């Protein structure tokens, strides 16, 4: 089908002062457009082939068509704007390379079906290093951004169906001030995973008042200024995050937010609040672990209909920086928020600060005192000292709690620990409290008996973890390996030599903890007797 004259005119693109016309059928001619400014044969007037690549990224984005990939080699001081869209199943893909410089940035505006991956943008001094606006179905599988202080790493605005697989965001080394991490403005129906950052980024992730139905999954920030994640809009979720060593709060739910889910997050060593519900309504704070914050979990006055269940809060309020925090401790529900907040199935450790709860405006040091003051919390547990929390948290959570997830912080399924009774509530009575299932892998214990060229391996003294041992893996180091249900096996080497036998006891998830490595040296001779290798003795 030929295009109209108007569509042909619309396809004219101005690049570096030259008007070029993308070739008809370009996507059929080449699936990849190459950019390599280090190649002596590079030319922006060429076809972007491997032998004659483009010299600039701008030339490639001007020529690209749906279904094509721009493959970038090297570093470019360019402000790149993609003004074309892909098609469902045939996206435009920008892959690799670095944009570096004060004005370096990549913008996708008003487009759809676009993939940006493997690219790094660094040194941007104003605006956003990567910006996606007025777009939909845009994916960033893997990107890295290091803007200067005062700039933003990644910005999404007025867009839907955005996905991020992994984004590393931090302030450029050597610059001053604070950079913003990932900022979402009026974004909907999107999922951002594995956003990771370091120092001098504040906030790590920000969802504004108009952003809704967005999942932030596994954000990871270390040594940040804080807060790590800020939610201001309705119906969003923060799942499985790891935030540590912040000079501020970990996760902040603003008063404008509604129905936020905060689940399976691990927060530690914060000089602010681990999870701060700053007046929001309908928040579900479920299965989080907060350690060493000034306040583990706070539900501020003005909050309504908040659920705080299945959380593990340990040693919060103990740092010197927290002395001026009046409600320092594990769980704090202030003012009128107490009238509609549910607190139950939490596990608190108070070994370094006596305050377990603030309820209304009074501190309570024990579960019994909290229960008497609140009339709830029948399944709360508090303990002191440095004893293991595992026996208390295992198989004792409420899987019917709002925001409960059927996997833990590592996305492993809930596990029925056979060592403990199931005392939880809801459809899964063996779910654990806290962000992670208290999961222990099997420990392998094995011995090898050698006779000539033959060995017999006995792994029957291996011990189970959370799940029973279901199989044993044997690798004899000579290219022969096998998995079987019996802990006994014998193996005949074909030549004399020194070998290392690796043995793993596996549980039903095919996981092994401590493994056994057995060095043996074979010479020559006969097989060991059957009784040496146990009653069940397959030959390998």
Coordinates of C-alpha atoms in Angstrom, one line a residue:
X1 CA 0.0 0.0 0.0
X2 CA 1.5 3.4 -1.0
X3 CA 1.4 6.3 1.5
X4 CA -0.4 9.6 0.8
X5 CA 1.6 12.7 -0.1
X6 CA 0.8 14.2 3.3
X7 CA 2.1 11.1 5.1
X8 CA 5.3 11.3 3.1
X9 CA 5.7 15.0 4.1
X10 CA 5.1 14.1 7.7
X11 CA 7.9 11.5 7.4
X12 CA 10.5 14.2 6.7
X13 CA 12.9 14.5 9.6
X14 CA 15.4 17.4 10.2
X15 CA 18.7 16.1 11.4
X16 CA 21.8 18.3 11.8
X17 CA 20.4 20.8 9.4
X18 CA 19.7 18.2 6.7
X19 CA 16.3 17.0 5.6
X20 CA 16.3 13.2 5.1
X21 CA 13.6 10.8 4.0
X22 CA 13.6 7.5 5.8
X23 CA 13.8 4.8 3.1
X24 CA 10.6 3.0 2.2
X25 CA 10.6 -0.5 3.7
X26 CA 13.6 0.2 5.9
X27 CA 12.5 -2.3 8.5
X28 CA 12.5 -5.0 5.9
X29 CA 15.9 -4.0 4.6
X30 CA 17.6 -4.2 8.0
X31 CA 16.4 -5.2 11.5
X32 CA 19.4 -3.4 13.1
X33 CA 20.6 0.2 12.6
X34 CA 24.2 0.6 13.9
X35 CA 25.6 3.7 15.5
X36 CA 29.4 3.8 16.1
X37 CA 31.2 7.1 16.1
X38 CA 34.6 5.4 16.5
X39 CA 34.3 3.7 13.1
X40 CA 36.2 5.5 10.3
X41 CA 33.4 4.5 7.9
X42 CA 30.6 6.1 9.9
X43 CA 28.3 8.4 8.1
X44 CA 24.9 10.0 9.0
X45 CA 24.1 9.9 5.3
X46 CA 24.5 6.2 5.1
X47 CA 22.2 3.3 5.9
X48 CA 23.3 2.5 9.4
X49 CA 24.8 -0.8 8.4
X50 CA 27.6 -2.6 10.3
X51 CA 30.1 -1.6 7.7
X52 CA 28.8 2.0 7.4
X53 CA 27.2 2.8 10.8
X54 CA 25.7 6.2 11.7
X55 CA 28.0 8.6 13.5
X56 CA 25.3 10.0 15.7
X57 CA 22.3 8.6 17.6
X58 CA 20.1 11.4 16.3
X59 CA 20.6 10.2 12.7
X60 CA 19.5 6.7 13.7
X61 CA 16.4 7.7 15.6
X62 CA 15.4 9.8 12.5
X63 CA 15.7 6.8 10.2
X64 CA 14.3 4.0 12.5
X65 CA 11.0 2.3 11.7
X66 CA 8.8 -0.1 13.6
X67 CA 10.4 -3.4 14.2
X68 CA 13.9 -2.1 14.0
X69 CA 16.6 -1.9 16.7
X70 CA 19.1 0.9 17.1
X71 CA 22.3 -0.6 18.4
X72 CA 24.6 2.0 19.9
X73 CA 28.4 1.6 20.4
X74 CA 30.4 4.1 22.3
X75 CA 29.6 7.4 24.0
X76 CA 27.7 10.4 22.6
X77 CA 27.1 14.0 23.9
X78 CA 23.6 14.2 22.5
X79 CA 20.1 15.3 23.4
X80 CA 18.1 12.5 21.7
X81 CA 14.4 12.7 21.1
X82 CA 12.5 9.7 19.7
X83 CA 9.6 11.0 17.6
X84 CA 8.4 7.7 16.1
X85 CA 6.4 4.8 17.4
X86 CA 6.6 1.1 17.0
X87 CA 3.7 -1.3 16.5
X88 CA 2.3 -4.0 18.8
X89 CA 4.7 -6.9 18.4
X90 CA 7.1 -4.7 16.4
X91 CA 8.5 -2.1 18.8
X92 CA 11.3 0.4 18.1
X93 CA 14.2 -0.7 20.3
X94 CA 17.1 1.5 21.4
X95 CA 19.9 -0.7 22.7
X96 CA 23.3 0.0 24.4
X97 CA 25.7 2.9 24.4
X98 CA 26.1 5.9 26.6
X99 CA 24.8 9.5 26.4
X100 CA 27.2 11.7 28.4
X101 CA 27.3 15.4 28.9
X102 CA 25.5 18.3 30.6
X103 CA 22.8 18.3 28.0
X104 CA 22.8 14.5 27.5
X105 CA 19.3 13.0 27.7
X106 CA 16.9 10.6 26.0
X107 CA 13.3 11.7 25.5
X108 CA 10.3 9.6 24.3
X109 CA 7.3 11.8 24.0
X110 CA 3.9 11.0 22.4
X111 CA 4.9 7.6 21.3
X112 CA 4.1 3.9 21.9
X113 CA 5.6 0.4 21.6
X114 CA 9.1 1.5 22.4
X115 CA 11.9 -0.4 24.2
X116 CA 14.9 1.3 25.6
X117 CA 17.5 -1.0 27.2
X118 CA 21.2 -1.3 27.9
X119 CA 21.7 2.4 27.7
X120 CA 23.5 4.7 30.2
X121 CA 22.8 8.5 30.5
X122 CA 25.2 10.4 32.6
X123 CA 26.1 14.0 33.6
X124 CA 22.7 15.6 32.8
X125 CA 22.5 18.9 34.7
X126 CA 18.9 19.9 34.2
X127 CA 15.6 18.1 33.6
X128 CA 15.6 14.3 33.4
X129 CA 18.3 12.1 32.0
X130 CA 15.5 9.8 30.6
X131 CA 12.0 11.2 30.1
X132 CA 8.9 9.4 28.9
X133 CA 5.9 11.6 28.4
X134 CA 2.4 11.3 26.9
X135 CA 3.2 7.8 25.9
X136 CA 2.0 4.2 26.4
X137 CA 3.5 0.7 26.1
X138 CA 7.1 1.9 26.7
X139 CA 9.5 -0.6 28.3
X140 CA 12.9 0.0 30.0
X141 CA 14.3 -3.5 30.6
X142 CA 17.7 -2.3 31.9
X143 CA 18.9 1.3 32.1
X144 CA 21.5 3.3 34.1
X145 CA 21.3 7.0 34.8
X146 CA 23.7 9.2 36.8
X147 CA 22.6 12.8 36.5
X148 CA 24.3 15.7 38.3
X149 CA 22.9 17.1 41.5
X150 CA 19.7 19.1 40.8
X151 CA 18.6 16.9 37.9
X152 CA 16.3 13.9 37.8
X153 CA 17.4 10.3 36.8
X154 CA 14.2 9.1 35.2
X155 CA 10.8 10.9 34.7
X156 CA 7.5 9.4 33.5
X157 CA 4.7 11.8 32.9
X158 CA 1.1 11.5 31.6
X159 CA 1.7 7.9 30.5
X160 CA 0.2 4.5 30.8
X161 CA 1.5 0.9 30.5
X162 CA 5.1 1.7 31.5
X163 CA 7.4 -1.1 32.5
X164 CA 10.8 -1.0 34.0
X165 CA 12.8 -4.2 34.5
X166 CA 15.9 -2.8 36.2
X167 CA 17.0 0.8 36.7
X168 CA 20.2 2.0 38.4
X169 CA 19.9 5.6 39.5
X170 CA 22.4 7.7 41.4
X171 CA 24.0 11.1 41.4
X172 CA 27.0 11.5 39.2
X173 CA 30.3 11.1 41.1
X174 CA 32.0 14.5 41.5
X175 CA 28.8 16.6 41.2
X176 CA 27.3 18.4 44.2
X177 CA 23.8 18.6 45.6
X178 CA 21.0 16.0 45.5
X179 CA 19.6 14.3 42.4
X180 CA 16.0 13.0 42.2
X181 CA 15.6 9.3 41.4
X182 CA 12.5 8.1 39.5
X183 CA 9.6 10.6 39.4
X184 CA 6.1 9.6 38.2
X185 CA 3.5 12.3 37.3
X186 CA 0.0 11.3 36.2
X187 CA 1.1 7.7 35.4
X188 CA -1.3 4.8 35.5
X189 CA -1.4 1.0 35.1
X190 CA 2.4 0.5 35.2
X191 CA 5.0 -1.6 37.0
X192 CA 8.5 -0.5 37.9
X193 CA 10.8 -3.3 39.1
X194 CA 14.3 -3.3 40.7
X195 CA 14.9 0.4 40.9
X196 CA 18.2 0.7 42.7
X197 CA 20.2 3.7 43.9
X198 CA 22.9 4.9 46.3
X199 CA 23.8 8.1 48.1
X200 CA 22.6 11.6 47.3
X201 CA 19.3 10.6 45.7
X202 CA 16.2 12.1 47.2
X203 CA 13.6 10.8 46.9
X204 CA 14.4 7.4 45.4
X205 CA 11.0 7.0 43.9
X206 CA 8.1 9.6 43.9
X207 CA 4.5 8.9 42.8
X208 CA 2.6 12.1 42.6
X209 CA -1.0 12.8 43.6
X210 CA -2.3 11.9 40.1
X211 CA -0.4 8.6 39.7
X212 CA -2.5 5.6 40.3
X213 CA -2.5 1.8 39.9
X214 CA 1.3 1.6 39.8
X215 CA 3.3 -1.2 41.4
X216 CA 6.9 -0.4 42.6
X217 CA 8.5 -3.8 43.0
X218 CA 11.8 -4.5 44.7
X219 CA 13.1 -0.9 45.0
X220 CA 16.6 -1.0 46.6
X221 CA 18.3 2.0 48.0
X222 CA 21.4 2.2 50.3
X223 CA 22.9 5.1 52.1
X224 CA 20.2 7.5 50.8
X225 CA 19.0 10.8 52.1
X226 CA 15.4 9.7 52.2
X227 CA 12.6 9.2 52.0
X228 CA 13.3 6.1 49.8
X229 CA 9.8 5.8 48.3
X230 CA 7.0 8.5 48.5
X231 CA 3.4 7.7 47.5
X232 CA 0.9 10.5 47.1
X233 CA -1.7 9.0 44.7
X234 CA -4.4 6.4 45.0
X235 CA -4.3 2.6 44.5
X236 CA -0.5 2.1 44.3
X237 CA 1.7 -0.5 45.8
X238 CA 5.3 -0.8 47.1
X239 CA 6.3 -4.5 47.2
X240 CA 9.5 -6.2 48.3
X241 CA 11.7 -3.2 48.7
X242 CA 15.1 -3.2 50.5
X243 CA 16.0 0.2 52.0
X244 CA 18.8 0.7 54.4
X245 CA 21.0 3.4 56.0
X246 CA 18.8 6.4 55.3
X247 CA 19.0 9.8 57.0
X248 CA 15.3 9.9 56.8
X249 CA 12.2 7.7 56.4
X250 CA 12.1 4.6 54.3
X251 CA 8.6 4.6 52.8
X252 CA 6.3 7.6 53.1
X253 CA 2.5 7.4 52.4
X254 CA 1.2 11.0 52.1
X255 CA -2.2 12.1 53.2
X256 CA -3.4 12.4 49.6
X257 CA -2.7 8.7 49.0
X258 CA -5.6 6.2 49.1
X259 CA -5.7 2.4 49.4
X260 CA -1.9 1.9 49.2
X261 CA -0.4 -1.5 49.7
X262 CA 3.0 -1.6 51.5
X263 CA 4.0 -5.3 51.7
X264 CA 7.1 -7.5 52.1
X265 CA 9.6 -4.6 52.4
X266 CA 12.8 -4.8 54.5
X267 CA 13.9 -1.5 56.0
X268 CA 16.8 -1.0 58.4
X269 CA 19.1 1.6 60.0
X270 CA 16.9 4.7 59.4
X271 CA 17.1 8.0 61.4
X272 CA 13.4 8.5 60.5
X273 CA 10.4 6.3 60.3
X274 CA 10.5 2.9 58.6
X275 CA 7.0 3.1 57.2
X276 CA 5.3 6.5 57.7
X277 CA 1.5 6.6 57.0
X278 CA 1.3 10.4 57.1
X279 CA -2.5 10.7 57.2
X280 CA -3.4 8.4 54.3
X281 CA -6.6 6.4 54.3
X282 CA -7.0 2.7 53.5
X283 CA -3.4 1.8 53.7
X284 CA -2.4 -1.9 54.1
X285 CA 0.9 -2.3 55.9
X286 CA 1.5 -6.0 55.7
X287 CA 4.5 -8.4 56.2
X288 CA 7.2 -5.8 56.4
X289 CA 10.4 -6.1 58.5
X290 CA 11.7 -2.9 60.1
X291 CA 14.9 -2.9 62.1
X292 CA 16.7 0.1 63.8
X293 CA 14.5 3.0 62.8
X294 CA 13.4 5.8 65.1
X295 CA 9.8 4.5 64.7
X296 CA 9.3 1.2 63.1
X297 CA 5.8 1.8 61.7
X298 CA 3.9 5.1 62.3
X299 CA 0.2 5.7 61.5
X300 CA -0.1 9.5 62.0
X301 CA -3.1 11.4 63.3
X302 CA -5.7 11.9 60.5
X303 CA -5.1 8.5 59.0
X304 CA -8.2 6.3 58.5
X305 CA -8.9 2.6 58.0
X306 CA -5.3 1.5 58.1
X307 CA -4.3 -2.1 58.6
X308 CA -1.0 -3.0 60.3
X309 CA -0.6 -6.8 60.3
X310 CA 2.1 -9.5 60.1
X311 CA 5.0 -7.1 60.4
X312 CA 8.2 -7.7 62.2
X313 CA 9.6 -4.7 64.0
X314 CA 12.9 -5.0 65.9
X315 CA 14.9 -2.6 68.0
X316 CA 13.4 0.6 66.6
X317 CA 13.9 3.8 68.7
X318 CA 17.2 2.8 70.1
X319 CA 19.6 5.1 68.2
X320 CA 20.9 8.3 69.7
X321 CA 19.5 10.3 66.8
X322 CA 16.0 9.1 67.9
X323 CA 16.1 10.6 71.4
X324 CA 14.1 13.6 70.4
X325 CA 11.4 11.5 68.7
X326 CA 8.5 11.4 71.1
X327 CA 6.8 8.3 69.8
X328 CA 10.0 6.3 69.2
X329 CA 9.5 2.6 69.3
X330 CA 8.1 -0.2 67.2
X331 CA 4.5 0.6 66.2
X332 CA 3.0 4.1 66.7
X333 CA -0.7 4.9 66.0
X334 CA -1.3 8.5 66.9
X335 CA -4.3 10.6 67.8
X336 CA -7.6 9.9 66.1
X337 CA -6.0 7.3 63.8
X338 CA -6.4 4.8 66.7
X339 CA -10.2 4.8 66.2
X340 CA -10.0 3.0 62.8
X341 CA -6.6 1.3 62.7
X342 CA -6.3 -2.4 63.0
X343 CA -3.1 -3.8 64.6
X344 CA -2.7 -7.5 64.9
X345 CA -0.4 -10.5 64.1
X346 CA 2.8 -8.4 64.5
X347 CA 6.0 -9.6 66.1
X348 CA 7.9 -7.0 68.1
X349 CA 11.4 -7.1 69.6
X350 CA 12.1 -4.5 72.3
X351 CA 15.5 -5.6 73.6
X352 CA 17.1 -2.1 73.2
X353 CA 14.1 0.1 73.8
X354 CA 11.1 -0.6 76.1
X355 CA 8.4 1.0 74.0
X356 CA 6.5 -1.5 72.0
X357 CA 3.5 0.7 71.1
X358 CA 2.3 4.2 71.0
X359 CA -1.5 4.1 70.9
X360 CA -3.4 7.4 70.7
X361 CA -0.9 9.4 72.6
X362 CA 0.4 7.0 75.2
X363 CA 3.3 4.6 75.3
X364 CA 2.8 0.9 76.2
X365 CA 5.7 -1.3 77.0
X366 CA 3.9 -4.7 76.7
X367 CA 1.4 -6.5 74.5
X368 CA -0.9 -6.8 77.5
X369 CA -0.9 -3.1 78.1
X370 CA -1.6 -2.4 74.4
X371 CA -4.4 -5.0 74.3
X372 CA -6.0 -3.4 77.3
X373 CA -5.7 0.1 75.9
X374 CA -6.8 -0.7 72.3
X375 CA -9.2 -3.7 72.8
X376 CA -7.4 -5.5 69.9
X377 CA -4.2 -7.2 69.1
X378 CA -5.1 -10.6 70.4
X379 CA -2.4 -12.3 68.2
X380 CA 0.4 -9.7 68.8
X381 CA 3.8 -11.1 70.1
X382 CA 6.6 -9.2 71.7
X383 CA 9.9 -10.5 73.0
X384 CA 13.1 -9.1 74.5
X385 CA 16.7 -10.1 74.2
X386 CA 18.6 -11.3 71.2
X387 CA 16.9 -14.7 70.8
X388 CA 15.9 -15.9 67.4
X389 CA 12.6 -14.6 66.1
X390 CA 12.1 -17.5 63.7
X391 CA 10.2 -19.8 66.0
X392 CA 7.8 -16.9 66.8
X393 CA 7.2 -15.7 63.3
X394 CA 7.0 -19.1 61.5
X395 CA 3.6 -20.3 60.4
X396 CA 1.7 -17.7 62.5
X397 CA 0.6 -14.8 60.2
X398 CA -2.8 -13.8 59.0
X399 CA -3.1 -14.5 55.2
X400 CA -6.4 -12.8 55.2
X401 CA -4.9 -9.4 56.1
X402 CA -5.3 -6.7 53.5
X403 CA -2.4 -6.5 51.2
X404 CA -1.1 -10.0 51.9
X405 CA 1.1 -11.5 49.2
X406 CA 1.3 -15.2 48.3
X407 CA 5.1 -14.9 48.0
X408 CA 7.7 -13.3 50.2
X409 CA 10.3 -10.6 49.7
X410 CA 12.4 -13.0 47.5
X411 CA 9.3 -14.0 45.6
X412 CA 9.5 -17.5 47.0
X413 CA 6.1 -19.2 47.8
X414 CA 4.9 -19.4 51.4
X415 CA 6.3 -22.5 53.0
X416 CA 4.8 -24.8 55.6
X417 CA 7.7 -25.3 58.0
X418 CA 7.2 -28.8 59.4
X419 CA 9.1 -27.9 62.6
X420 CA 6.3 -25.6 63.8
X421 CA 2.6 -25.9 64.3
X422 CA 0.4 -23.8 61.9
X423 CA -1.1 -21.1 64.1
X424 CA -1.9 -18.5 61.5
X425 CA -5.3 -17.4 60.2
X426 CA -6.8 -17.0 56.7
X427 CA -6.6 -19.4 53.8
X428 CA -2.9 -20.1 54.3
X429 CA -2.3 -20.9 57.9
X430 CA 1.4 -21.5 57.5
X431 CA 2.4 -18.0 56.3
X432 CA 5.2 -16.3 58.3
X433 CA 5.3 -12.8 59.8
X434 CA 7.8 -10.3 58.5
X435 CA 9.1 -9.7 54.9
X436 CA 10.6 -13.1 54.4
X437 CA 9.6 -16.7 55.0
X438 CA 11.8 -18.2 57.7
X439 CA 13.3 -20.6 55.3
X440 CA 16.2 -22.8 56.0
X441 CA 17.8 -25.0 53.4
X442 CA 19.1 -28.6 54.0
X443 CA 22.6 -29.2 55.3
X444 CA 24.6 -31.8 53.4
X445 CA 26.8 -34.2 55.4
X446 CA 28.5 -37.0 53.4
X447 CA 31.4 -39.3 53.5
X448 CA 33.2 -41.2 50.7
X449 CA 34.8 -44.7 50.9
X450 CA 37.3 -45.5 48.3
X451 CA 38.6 -48.8 47.0
X452 CA 40.7 -48.8 43.9
X453 CA 38.8 -47.1 41.1
X454 CA 35.5 -47.2 42.9
X455 CA 34.0 -44.9 45.5
X456 CA 30.9 -45.2 47.7
X457 CA 29.2 -42.0 48.9
X458 CA 26.9 -41.9 51.9
X459 CA 24.9 -38.7 52.5
X460 CA 22.4 -40.3 54.9
X461 CA 23.4 -38.0 57.8
X462 CA 22.3 -34.9 56.0
X463 CA 19.8 -32.8 57.9
X464 CA 16.6 -31.2 56.7
X465 CA 15.8 -27.5 56.8
X466 CA 12.3 -26.0 56.6
X467 CA 11.3 -28.6 54.0
X468 CA 12.1 -32.3 54.0
X469 CA 14.9 -33.6 51.8
X470 CA 13.5 -35.0 48.6
X471 CA 16.6 -35.8 46.6
X472 CA 20.4 -36.0 46.5
X473 CA 22.7 -34.6 43.8
X474 CA 26.1 -36.3 43.2
X475 CA 28.7 -34.9 40.9
X476 CA 31.8 -37.1 40.7
X477 CA 34.0 -34.6 39.0
X478 CA 34.7 -36.8 35.9
X479 CA 31.7 -35.6 33.9
X480 CA 29.2 -37.9 35.6
X481 CA 26.5 -36.4 37.7
X482 CA 23.1 -37.7 38.9
X483 CA 20.2 -36.8 41.1
X484 CA 18.3 -39.5 43.0
X485 CA 16.1 -40.1 46.0
X486 CA 18.6 -42.4 47.8
X487 CA 21.4 -40.9 49.9
X488 CA 23.7 -43.9 48.9
X489 CA 25.5 -44.3 45.7
X490 CA 28.6 -45.9 44.3
X491 CA 30.6 -44.9 41.2
X492 CA 33.3 -46.5 39.1
X493 CA 36.0 -44.2 37.7
X494 CA 37.6 -45.3 34.5
X495 CA 41.1 -44.0 35.3
X496 CA 43.2 -43.3 38.3
X497 CA 43.5 -39.7 39.6
X498 CA 42.4 -37.1 42.1
X499 CA 38.7 -36.0 42.1
X500 CA 36.4 -33.8 44.0
X501 CA 32.9 -35.2 44.6
X502 CA 30.2 -32.6 45.2
X503 CA 27.1 -33.7 47.1
X504 CA 23.9 -31.7 47.7
X505 CA 20.9 -32.6 49.7
X506 CA 17.9 -31.0 48.0
X507 CA 14.5 -30.0 49.4
X508 CA 11.2 -30.0 47.4
X509 CA 12.1 -26.5 46.0
X510 CA 15.4 -28.0 44.7
X511 CA 17.4 -25.9 47.0
X512 CA 20.4 -26.9 49.0
X513 CA 22.2 -25.0 51.9
X514 CA 25.6 -26.2 53.0
X515 CA 27.0 -28.7 50.5
X516 CA 29.7 -31.4 50.8
X517 CA 32.9 -31.6 48.7
X518 CA 34.8 -34.8 49.1
X519 CA 38.3 -35.1 47.7
X520 CA 39.2 -38.7 46.6
X521 CA 42.2 -40.3 44.9
X522 CA 41.6 -43.5 42.9
X523 CA 44.2 -46.1 42.0
X524 CA 42.8 -49.5 41.1
X525 CA 41.1 -52.4 42.7
X526 CA 37.6 -53.8 43.4
X527 CA 34.2 -52.2 44.3
X528 CA 33.2 -51.7 47.9
X529 CA 30.7 -54.2 49.3
X530 CA 27.0 -53.4 49.1
X531 CA 26.8 -53.0 52.9
X532 CA 29.4 -50.2 52.8
X533 CA 27.0 -48.1 50.6
X534 CA 23.7 -48.8 52.3
X535 CA 20.7 -50.9 51.5
X536 CA 19.7 -49.1 48.3
X537 CA 22.7 -48.9 46.0
X538 CA 22.4 -47.8 42.4
X539 CA 25.5 -48.2 40.3
X540 CA 26.8 -45.1 38.3

